[in-house]
PDB file of C-alpha atoms in Angstrom:
ATOM      1  CA  MET T   1     130.004 -88.151  52.126  1.00  0.00           C
ATOM      2  CA  LYS T   2     128.700 -84.724  51.023  1.00  0.00           C
ATOM      3  CA  THR T   3     131.597 -82.552  49.628  1.00  0.00           C
ATOM      4  CA  PHE T   4     131.633 -79.020  51.329  1.00  0.00           C
ATOM      5  CA  GLU T   5     131.200 -77.635  47.475  1.00  0.00           C
ATOM      6  CA  THR T   6     127.887 -79.944  47.417  1.00  0.00           C
ATOM      7  CA  TYR T   7     126.752 -78.358  50.833  1.00  0.00           C
ATOM      8  CA  LEU T   8     127.123 -74.873  49.342  1.00  0.00           C
ATOM      9  CA  GLN T   9     125.270 -75.837  46.217  1.00  0.00           C
ATOM     10  CA  GLY T  10     122.439 -77.282  48.762  1.00  0.00           C
ATOM     11  CA  LEU T  11     122.152 -73.502  50.298  1.00  0.00           C
ATOM     12  CA  GLY T  12     121.620 -72.445  46.926  1.00  0.00           C
ATOM     13  CA  LEU T  13     124.872 -70.219  46.662  1.00  0.00           C
ATOM     14  CA  ALA T  14     126.045 -69.190  42.930  1.00  0.00           C
ATOM     15  CA  ALA T  15     129.000 -70.692  41.308  1.00  0.00           C
ATOM     16  CA  SER T  16     130.393 -67.371  42.077  1.00  0.00           C
ATOM     17  CA  SER T  17     129.927 -67.073  45.654  1.00  0.00           C
ATOM     18  CA  ILE T  18     131.291 -70.649  46.198  1.00  0.00           C
ATOM     19  CA  ALA T  19     134.541 -69.573  44.838  1.00  0.00           C
ATOM     20  CA  GLN T  20     134.466 -66.500  46.946  1.00  0.00           C
ATOM     21  CA  VAL T  21     134.107 -69.168  50.172  1.00  0.00           C
ATOM     22  CA  GLN T  22     137.015 -70.818  48.818  1.00  0.00           C
ATOM     23  CA  ARG T  23     139.391 -67.753  48.718  1.00  0.00           C
ATOM     24  CA  SER T  24     138.476 -66.932  52.099  1.00  0.00           C
ATOM     25  CA  LEU T  25     139.040 -70.274  53.130  1.00  0.00           C
ATOM     26  CA  VAL T  26     142.505 -70.337  51.612  1.00  0.00           C
ATOM     27  CA  LEU T  27     143.148 -66.800  52.840  1.00  0.00           C
ATOM     28  CA  CYS T  28     141.936 -67.962  56.646  1.00  0.00           C
ATOM     29  CA  GLU T  29     144.664 -71.176  56.205  1.00  0.00           C
ATOM     30  CA  GLN T  30     147.424 -69.214  55.006  1.00  0.00           C
ATOM     31  CA  LYS T  31     147.754 -66.367  57.329  1.00  0.00           C
ATOM     32  CA  THR T  32     146.540 -68.651  60.569  1.00  0.00           C
ATOM     33  CA  GLY T  33     148.203 -72.127  59.632  1.00  0.00           C
ATOM     34  CA  VAL T  34     145.202 -73.932  60.655  1.00  0.00           C
ATOM     35  CA  LEU T  35     141.740 -74.447  59.007  1.00  0.00           C
ATOM     36  CA  GLU T  36     139.632 -77.527  60.453  1.00  0.00           C
ATOM     37  CA  SER T  37     140.678 -76.835  63.996  1.00  0.00           C
ATOM     38  CA  LEU T  38     140.556 -73.486  64.200  1.00  0.00           C
ATOM     39  CA  THR T  39     139.994 -72.125  67.521  1.00  0.00           C
ATOM     40  CA  TYR T  40     138.013 -68.678  68.534  1.00  0.00           C
ATOM     41  CA  GLN T  41     141.432 -67.190  69.439  1.00  0.00           C
ATOM     42  CA  ASP T  42     142.940 -68.455  65.758  1.00  0.00           C
ATOM     43  CA  LEU T  43     139.914 -66.581  64.012  1.00  0.00           C
ATOM     44  CA  LEU T  44     140.445 -63.606  66.092  1.00  0.00           C
ATOM     45  CA  VAL T  45     144.186 -63.422  64.662  1.00  0.00           C
ATOM     46  CA  PHE T  46     142.716 -63.565  61.124  1.00  0.00           C
ATOM     47  CA  VAL T  47     140.370 -60.997  61.627  1.00  0.00           C
ATOM     48  CA  ARG T  48     143.397 -58.743  63.190  1.00  0.00           C
ATOM     49  CA  TYR T  49     145.049 -59.389  59.768  1.00  0.00           C
ATOM     50  CA  LEU T  50     142.060 -58.371  58.066  1.00  0.00           C
ATOM     51  CA  GLN T  51     141.674 -54.970  59.726  1.00  0.00           C
ATOM     52  CA  GLN T  52     145.252 -54.185  59.621  1.00  0.00           C
ATOM     53  CA  SER T  53     145.299 -54.813  55.851  1.00  0.00           C
ATOM     54  CA  GLY T  54     142.807 -52.197  55.122  1.00  0.00           C
ATOM     55  CA  SER T  55     139.869 -54.458  54.443  1.00  0.00           C
ATOM     56  CA  LYS T  56     136.348 -52.954  55.328  1.00  0.00           C
ATOM     57  CA  PRO T  57     134.196 -54.347  57.652  1.00  0.00           C
ATOM     58  CA  TYR T  58     131.976 -55.827  54.564  1.00  0.00           C
ATOM     59  CA  THR T  59     134.602 -57.288  53.667  1.00  0.00           C
ATOM     60  CA  ILE T  60     135.490 -58.983  56.448  1.00  0.00           C
ATOM     61  CA  ASN T  61     132.491 -60.151  57.561  1.00  0.00           C
ATOM     62  CA  ARG T  62     132.117 -61.784  54.087  1.00  0.00           C
ATOM     63  CA  HIS T  63     134.794 -63.785  55.234  1.00  0.00           C
ATOM     64  CA  LEU T  64     133.460 -64.671  58.411  1.00  0.00           C
ATOM     65  CA  SER T  65     130.236 -65.338  56.872  1.00  0.00           C
ATOM     66  CA  SER T  66     132.367 -68.234  54.488  1.00  0.00           C
ATOM     67  CA  LEU T  67     134.196 -69.288  57.271  1.00  0.00           C
ATOM     68  CA  LYS T  68     130.738 -70.065  59.413  1.00  0.00           C
ATOM     69  CA  HIS T  69     129.365 -71.936  56.265  1.00  0.00           C
ATOM     70  CA  TYR T  70     132.670 -74.284  56.541  1.00  0.00           C
ATOM     71  CA  PHE T  71     132.532 -75.199  60.328  1.00  0.00           C
ATOM     72  CA  SER T  72     128.858 -75.627  59.979  1.00  0.00           C
ATOM     73  CA  TYR T  73     129.398 -78.110  57.252  1.00  0.00           C
ATOM     74  CA  LEU T  74     131.978 -79.782  59.566  1.00  0.00           C
ATOM     75  CA  ILE T  75     129.498 -80.167  62.555  1.00  0.00           C
ATOM     76  CA  LEU T  76     127.243 -81.850  59.778  1.00  0.00           C
ATOM     77  CA  GLN T  77     129.718 -84.298  58.919  1.00  0.00           C
ATOM     78  CA  GLY T  78     130.614 -84.784  62.626  1.00  0.00           C
ATOM     79  CA  PHE T  79     134.001 -83.393  62.319  1.00  0.00           C
ATOM     80  CA  ARG T  80     133.374 -80.488  65.088  1.00  0.00           C
ATOM     81  CA  SER T  81     131.023 -79.529  67.673  1.00  0.00           C
ATOM     82  CA  ASP T  82     131.551 -75.982  67.572  1.00  0.00           C
ATOM     83  CA  ASN T  83     131.244 -72.890  65.255  1.00  0.00           C
ATOM     84  CA  PRO T  84     133.569 -70.550  66.436  1.00  0.00           C
ATOM     85  CA  ALA T  85     132.523 -68.024  63.742  1.00  0.00           C
ATOM     86  CA  GLN T  86     129.116 -68.102  64.827  1.00  0.00           C
ATOM     87  CA  ASN T  87     128.328 -65.321  66.402  1.00  0.00           C
ATOM     88  CA  LEU T  88     131.346 -62.936  65.557  1.00  0.00           C
ATOM     89  CA  ARG T  89     130.692 -60.037  63.307  1.00  0.00           C
ATOM     90  CA  VAL T  90     132.405 -56.259  62.579  1.00  0.00           C
ATOM     91  CA  LYS T  91     130.693 -53.239  62.497  1.00  0.00           C
ATOM     92  CA  GLY T  92     132.450 -50.078  62.386  1.00  0.00           C
ATOM     93  CA  GLY T  93     135.787 -51.124  62.324  1.00  0.00           C
ATOM     94  CA  VAL T  94     134.854 -53.014  65.879  1.00  0.00           C
ATOM     95  CA  VAL T  95     134.697 -56.373  66.379  1.00  0.00           C
ATOM     96  CA  GLY T  96     131.639 -57.408  68.828  1.00  0.00           C
ATOM     97  CA  LEU T  97     129.627 -60.393  69.094  1.00  0.00           C
ATOM     98  CA  SER T  98     125.929 -60.796  67.992  1.00  0.00           C
ATOM     99  CA  PHE T  99     123.628 -61.330  70.938  1.00  0.00           C
ATOM    100  CA  GLN T 100     121.252 -63.801  69.145  1.00  0.00           C
ATOM    101  CA  GLY T 101     120.858 -66.817  69.938  1.00  0.00           C
ATOM    102  CA  LEU T 102     121.995 -66.605  73.739  1.00  0.00           C
ATOM    103  CA  ASP T 103     119.420 -68.467  75.376  1.00  0.00           C
ATOM    104  CA  PHE T 104     118.624 -71.147  77.668  1.00  0.00           C
ATOM    105  CA  ALA T 105     118.445 -73.374  74.125  1.00  0.00           C
ATOM    106  CA  ALA T 106     122.105 -72.319  73.678  1.00  0.00           C
ATOM    107  CA  LEU T 107     123.214 -72.723  77.330  1.00  0.00           C
ATOM    108  CA  GLU T 108     121.698 -76.636  77.266  1.00  0.00           C
ATOM    109  CA  HIS T 109     123.374 -77.112  73.648  1.00  0.00           C
ATOM    110  CA  LEU T 110     126.440 -75.811  75.640  1.00  0.00           C
ATOM    111  CA  TYR T 111     126.156 -78.357  78.109  1.00  0.00           C
ATOM    112  CA  GLY T 112     125.494 -81.636  76.043  1.00  0.00           C
ATOM    113  CA  ALA T 113     128.867 -80.352  73.754  1.00  0.00           C
ATOM    114  CA  TYR T 114     130.769 -80.046  76.566  1.00  0.00           C
ATOM    115  CA  GLN T 115     133.365 -82.852  77.031  1.00  0.00           C
ATOM    116  CA  GLY T 116     135.397 -81.489  80.089  1.00  0.00           C
ATOM    117  CA  ALA T 117     136.107 -83.485  83.254  1.00  0.00           C
ATOM    118  CA  ALA T 118     132.641 -84.965  85.121  1.00  0.00           C
ATOM    119  CA  GLU T 119     133.899 -82.483  87.796  1.00  0.00           C
ATOM    120  CA  LEU T 120     134.011 -79.052  85.813  1.00  0.00           C
ATOM    121  CA  LYS T 121     130.740 -80.604  84.251  1.00  0.00           C
ATOM    122  CA  ALA T 122     129.063 -80.978  87.039  1.00  0.00           C
ATOM    123  CA  LEU T 123     130.318 -77.051  88.404  1.00  0.00           C
ATOM    124  CA  LEU T 124     128.467 -76.145  84.442  1.00  0.00           C
ATOM    125  CA  SER T 125     125.471 -77.859  85.542  1.00  0.00           C
ATOM    126  CA  LEU T 126     124.762 -76.018  88.320  1.00  0.00           C
ATOM    127  CA  TYR T 127     125.458 -72.479  86.771  1.00  0.00           C
ATOM    128  CA  ILE T 128     123.043 -73.781  84.180  1.00  0.00           C
ATOM    129  CA  TYR T 129     119.901 -75.506  85.942  1.00  0.00           C
ATOM    130  CA  GLN T 130     120.202 -73.707  89.035  1.00  0.00           C
ATOM    131  CA  GLY T 131     121.529 -70.153  88.479  1.00  0.00           C
ATOM    132  CA  VAL T 132     123.953 -70.306  91.200  1.00  0.00           C
ATOM    133  CA  LYS T 133     126.226 -67.193  91.851  1.00  0.00           C
ATOM    134  CA  THR T 134     130.135 -67.807  91.770  1.00  0.00           C
ATOM    135  CA  LEU T 135     130.094 -67.003  95.673  1.00  0.00           C
ATOM    136  CA  GLU T 136     127.627 -69.622  96.218  1.00  0.00           C
ATOM    137  CA  VAL T 137     129.373 -72.678  95.068  1.00  0.00           C
ATOM    138  CA  ARG T 138     132.237 -71.649  97.085  1.00  0.00           C
ATOM    139  CA  HIS T 139     129.721 -72.837 100.089  1.00  0.00           C
ATOM    140  CA  ILE T 140     128.136 -75.911  98.992  1.00  0.00           C
ATOM    141  CA  LYS T 141     129.106 -78.811 101.006  1.00  0.00           C
ATOM    142  CA  VAL T 142     128.394 -82.567 100.378  1.00  0.00           C
ATOM    143  CA  GLY T 143     125.823 -82.637 102.639  1.00  0.00           C
ATOM    144  CA  ASP T 144     123.810 -79.664 100.930  1.00  0.00           C
ATOM    145  CA  VAL T 145     122.885 -82.379  97.899  1.00  0.00           C
ATOM    146  CA  ASP T 146     120.139 -84.126  98.706  1.00  0.00           C
ATOM    147  CA  LEU T 147     120.073 -87.280  95.860  1.00  0.00           C
ATOM    148  CA  THR T 148     116.930 -89.009  97.147  1.00  0.00           C
ATOM    149  CA  LYS T 149     115.143 -85.937  97.076  1.00  0.00           C
ATOM    150  CA  GLY T 150     116.899 -84.386  93.741  1.00  0.00           C
ATOM    151  CA  GLU T 151     117.515 -81.049  95.711  1.00  0.00           C
ATOM    152  CA  LEU T 152     120.299 -79.166  96.230  1.00  0.00           C
ATOM    153  CA  SER T 153     120.167 -76.504  99.336  1.00  0.00           C
ATOM    154  CA  LEU T 154     122.290 -73.161  99.493  1.00  0.00           C
ATOM    155  CA  ARG T 155     123.109 -70.943 102.451  1.00  0.00           C
ATOM    156  CA  ALA T 156     122.313 -67.328 102.304  1.00  0.00           C
ATOM    157  CA  SER T 157     125.692 -65.618 101.523  1.00  0.00           C
ATOM    158  CA  GLY T 158     127.276 -62.401 100.167  1.00  0.00           C
ATOM    159  CA  VAL T 159     126.577 -59.153 101.770  1.00  0.00           C
ATOM    160  CA  GLY T 160     124.841 -55.795 100.233  1.00  0.00           C
ATOM    161  CA  ALA T 161     123.582 -56.216  96.843  1.00  0.00           C
ATOM    162  CA  ASN T 162     125.393 -59.272  96.276  1.00  0.00           C
ATOM    163  CA  GLN T 163     123.725 -61.186  99.170  1.00  0.00           C
ATOM    164  CA  THR T 164     121.229 -63.635  98.307  1.00  0.00           C
ATOM    165  CA  GLY T 165     119.182 -65.978 100.538  1.00  0.00           C
ATOM    166  CA  ALA T 166     119.023 -69.565 101.124  1.00  0.00           C
ATOM    167  CA  ARG T 167     116.435 -71.535  99.323  1.00  0.00           C
ATOM    168  CA  CYS T 168     116.227 -75.546  98.004  1.00  0.00           C
ATOM    169  CA  LEU T 169     116.123 -75.938  94.609  1.00  0.00           C
ATOM    170  CA  ALA T 170     115.374 -79.052  92.303  1.00  0.00           C
ATOM    171  CA  LEU T 171     118.077 -80.756  90.377  1.00  0.00           C
ATOM    172  CA  ALA T 172     117.562 -82.063  86.988  1.00  0.00           C
ATOM    173  CA  PRO T 173     117.480 -85.356  85.785  1.00  0.00           C
ATOM    174  CA  GLY T 174     120.608 -85.226  84.318  1.00  0.00           C
ATOM    175  CA  GLN T 175     122.651 -83.961  86.969  1.00  0.00           C
ATOM    176  CA  ILE T 176     121.898 -86.670  89.697  1.00  0.00           C
ATOM    177  CA  LEU T 177     124.581 -89.351  88.259  1.00  0.00           C
ATOM    178  CA  LEU T 178     126.795 -86.923  87.986  1.00  0.00           C
ATOM    179  CA  LEU T 179     126.605 -85.400  91.341  1.00  0.00           C
ATOM    180  CA  HIS T 180     126.705 -89.033  92.848  1.00  0.00           C
ATOM    181  CA  GLN T 181     130.178 -89.718  91.217  1.00  0.00           C
ATOM    182  CA  LEU T 182     131.241 -86.440  92.429  1.00  0.00           C
ATOM    183  CA  ILE T 183     130.292 -87.091  95.913  1.00  0.00           C
ATOM    184  CA  GLY T 184     131.398 -91.064  95.964  1.00  0.00           C
ATOM    185  CA  GLY T 185     131.774 -91.617  99.879  1.00  0.00           C
ATOM    186  CA  ARG T 186     133.283 -88.013 101.079  1.00  0.00           C
ATOM    187  CA  SER T 187     132.229 -86.636 104.432  1.00  0.00           C
ATOM    188  CA  ALA T 188     128.358 -84.215 104.647  1.00  0.00           C
ATOM    189  CA  ASN T 189     131.049 -81.649 105.841  1.00  0.00           C
ATOM    190  CA  ALA T 190     133.399 -81.810 102.840  1.00  0.00           C
ATOM    191  CA  GLY T 191     133.382 -79.093 100.161  1.00  0.00           C
ATOM    192  CA  LEU T 192     131.373 -80.200  97.032  1.00  0.00           C
ATOM    193  CA  PHE T 193     133.913 -78.557  94.915  1.00  0.00           C
ATOM    194  CA  VAL T 194     136.603 -76.593  96.941  1.00  0.00           C
ATOM    195  CA  VAL T 195     139.498 -78.421  98.385  1.00  0.00           C
ATOM    196  CA  GLY T 196     142.031 -75.885  99.289  1.00  0.00           C
ATOM    197  CA  ASP T 197     143.073 -73.196  96.879  1.00  0.00           C
ATOM    198  CA  ARG T 198     141.779 -75.359  93.778  1.00  0.00           C
ATOM    199  CA  TYR T 199     138.103 -73.349  93.127  1.00  0.00           C
ATOM    200  CA  ASP T 200     139.975 -70.453  91.360  1.00  0.00           C
ATOM    201  CA  ALA T 201     141.434 -73.155  88.999  1.00  0.00           C
ATOM    202  CA  LEU T 202     138.333 -74.878  88.680  1.00  0.00           C
ATOM    203  CA  THR T 203     136.328 -71.919  87.499  1.00  0.00           C
ATOM    204  CA  GLN T 204     139.169 -70.866  85.245  1.00  0.00           C
ATOM    205  CA  ALA T 205     139.652 -74.131  83.508  1.00  0.00           C
ATOM    206  CA  LEU T 206     135.644 -74.100  83.016  1.00  0.00           C
ATOM    207  CA  PHE T 207     135.014 -71.055  81.376  1.00  0.00           C
ATOM    208  CA  GLU T 208     138.230 -70.991  79.441  1.00  0.00           C
ATOM    209  CA  GLU T 209     136.269 -74.238  77.458  1.00  0.00           C
ATOM    210  CA  VAL T 210     132.891 -72.270  77.626  1.00  0.00           C
ATOM    211  CA  ARG T 211     134.270 -69.215  75.974  1.00  0.00           C
ATOM    212  CA  ARG T 212     135.877 -71.483  73.178  1.00  0.00           C
ATOM    213  CA  LEU T 213     132.628 -73.446  73.011  1.00  0.00           C
ATOM    214  CA  ASN T 214     130.126 -70.472  72.944  1.00  0.00           C
ATOM    215  CA  PRO T 215     132.078 -67.448  73.162  1.00  0.00           C
ATOM    216  CA  LEU T 216     129.320 -65.509  73.889  1.00  0.00           C
ATOM    217  CA  ILE T 217     129.334 -66.759  77.454  1.00  0.00           C
ATOM    218  CA  VAL T 218     131.386 -64.440  79.192  1.00  0.00           C
ATOM    219  CA  ASN T 219     131.661 -66.107  82.697  1.00  0.00           C
ATOM    220  CA  ALA T 220     129.129 -67.612  85.375  1.00  0.00           C
ATOM    221  CA  HIS T 221     127.160 -64.208  85.118  1.00  0.00           C
ATOM    222  CA  THR T 222     126.150 -64.307  81.824  1.00  0.00           C
ATOM    223  CA  ILE T 223     124.491 -67.567  82.205  1.00  0.00           C
ATOM    224  CA  ARG T 224     122.893 -66.633  85.471  1.00  0.00           C
ATOM    225  CA  ARG T 225     121.284 -63.441  83.815  1.00  0.00           C
ATOM    226  CA  VAL T 226     120.038 -65.719  80.524  1.00  0.00           C
ATOM    227  CA  VAL T 227     118.569 -68.469  83.533  1.00  0.00           C
ATOM    228  CA  ILE T 228     116.748 -66.087  85.390  1.00  0.00           C
ATOM    229  CA  SER T 229     115.271 -64.719  82.001  1.00  0.00           C
ATOM    230  CA  HIS T 230     114.483 -68.223  80.992  1.00  0.00           C
ATOM    231  CA  TRP T 231     112.555 -68.539  84.044  1.00  0.00           C
ATOM    232  CA  LEU T 232     110.444 -65.042  83.904  1.00  0.00           C
ATOM    233  CA  LYS T 233     109.083 -66.277  80.952  1.00  0.00           C
ATOM    234  CA  SER T 234     106.893 -69.430  82.233  1.00  0.00           C
ATOM    235  CA  GLU T 235     106.909 -68.935  86.356  1.00  0.00           C
ATOM    236  CA  ASP T 236     105.595 -66.645  88.580  1.00  0.00           C
ATOM    237  CA  ILE T 237     108.487 -63.725  89.617  1.00  0.00           C
ATOM    238  CA  ARG T 238     107.594 -64.609  93.187  1.00  0.00           C
ATOM    239  CA  LEU T 239     108.778 -68.273  92.691  1.00  0.00           C
ATOM    240  CA  VAL T 240     111.945 -66.752  90.368  1.00  0.00           C
ATOM    241  CA  GLN T 241     112.538 -64.301  93.239  1.00  0.00           C
ATOM    242  CA  HIS T 242     112.729 -67.411  95.478  1.00  0.00           C
ATOM    243  CA  LYS T 243     114.987 -69.549  93.009  1.00  0.00           C
ATOM    244  CA  ALA T 244     117.214 -66.887  92.495  1.00  0.00           C
ATOM    245  CA  GLY T 245     117.962 -65.961  95.968  1.00  0.00           C
ATOM    246  CA  HIS T 246     117.025 -62.308  95.439  1.00  0.00           C
ATOM    247  CA  LEU T 247     116.123 -60.803  98.637  1.00  0.00           C
ATOM    248  CA  ARG T 248     113.236 -57.892  96.997  1.00  0.00           C
ATOM    249  CA  VAL T 249     111.189 -58.672  93.977  1.00  0.00           C
ATOM    250  CA  LYS T 250     112.409 -55.493  92.538  1.00  0.00           C
ATOM    251  CA  SER T 251     116.357 -57.257  91.927  1.00  0.00           C
ATOM    252  CA  THR T 252     114.109 -59.823  89.836  1.00  0.00           C
ATOM    253  CA  GLU T 253     111.823 -57.580  87.804  1.00  0.00           C
ATOM    254  CA  ARG T 254     114.592 -55.736  86.540  1.00  0.00           C
ATOM    255  CA  TYR T 255     115.671 -59.122  84.695  1.00  0.00           C
ATOM    256  CA  ARG T 256     112.285 -58.782  82.621  1.00  0.00           C
ATOM    257  CA  VAL T 257     113.585 -55.668  80.479  1.00  0.00           C
ATOM    258  CA  ALA T 258     117.261 -54.151  81.535  1.00  0.00           C
ATOM    259  CA  HIS T 259     118.958 -57.673  81.454  1.00  0.00           C
ATOM    260  CA  LEU T 260     119.490 -57.851  77.394  1.00  0.00           C
ATOM    261  CA  GLU T 261     121.236 -54.574  77.243  1.00  0.00           C
ATOM    262  CA  GLU T 262     122.969 -55.384  80.442  1.00  0.00           C
ATOM    263  CA  LEU T 263     124.599 -58.173  78.592  1.00  0.00           C
ATOM    264  CA  GLN T 264     125.447 -56.420  75.522  1.00  0.00           C
ATOM    265  CA  GLN T 265     127.098 -53.764  77.436  1.00  0.00           C
ATOM    266  CA  GLU T 266     129.074 -56.757  79.659  1.00  0.00           C
ATOM    267  CA  ILE T 267     130.003 -58.747  76.630  1.00  0.00           C
ATOM    268  CA  ALA T 268     131.404 -55.749  74.851  1.00  0.00           C
ATOM    269  CA  ARG T 269     133.359 -54.601  78.076  1.00  0.00           C
ATOM    270  CA  LEU T 270     134.981 -57.894  78.517  1.00  0.00           C
ATOM    271  CA  HIS T 271     135.836 -59.302  74.791  1.00  0.00           C
ATOM    272  CA  PRO T 272     139.115 -59.231  73.835  1.00  0.00           C
ATOM    273  CA  LEU T 273     138.434 -56.971  70.960  1.00  0.00           C
ATOM    274  CA  SER T 274     135.998 -54.536  72.202  1.00  0.00           C
ATOM    275  CA  ASP T 275     138.631 -52.046  73.074  1.00  0.00           C
TER     276      ASP T 275
END
């Protein structure tokens, strides 16, 4: 097995740089009590410590770069599936998230890395492959899923600016077996996910894990924006309008230009260290 030092040498790091990386790891472990199993929240605690100790943004980012190397090494060795330092940076004293890498490929990577309950993975799949809105998920019935045709029918929902139209969307191949297991022998009129008051608990559990795997993904709306942007790269805008459930094409057009800036603002607003 390749050692971490050998891994760093393979990246072309000088001996002095490797020593700095090792010092960063020791400091992080001292202040958080963990290293290999470090979570994103643990990492935020470490960054807070560095800020309160008077470290400059350059120094903090150097520590984060060291940790990024370490977690990349652990992923390569099969000890982790995520890198909590991947998109974290400090700019002007404020901790933020780099937007680079949040595209549809990142969503598919997230889907592959997600190891939660089958019901939660099925819910995540609808956000990623059909771009559904949270309100729409509440109204999906078992009978709306046609596994033979590989289709999902969505009802019109919402009011005003949040209204979406009815539509029929193709299921991705990997969703068929997952949804088949979820449906079982339940009645066509039963809710696909909603049983009593379980829906809020389901979504909370799902996105707690999602944010651990990729902190850039704030909520279901973040995923939907990335999905619609991805569709617009290769499909006619009228088709994307239908798939997104937009009643007006102007609602779809704004994703071509404004969605990246809006996502940046949303992440900055909702990220726990953006204040």
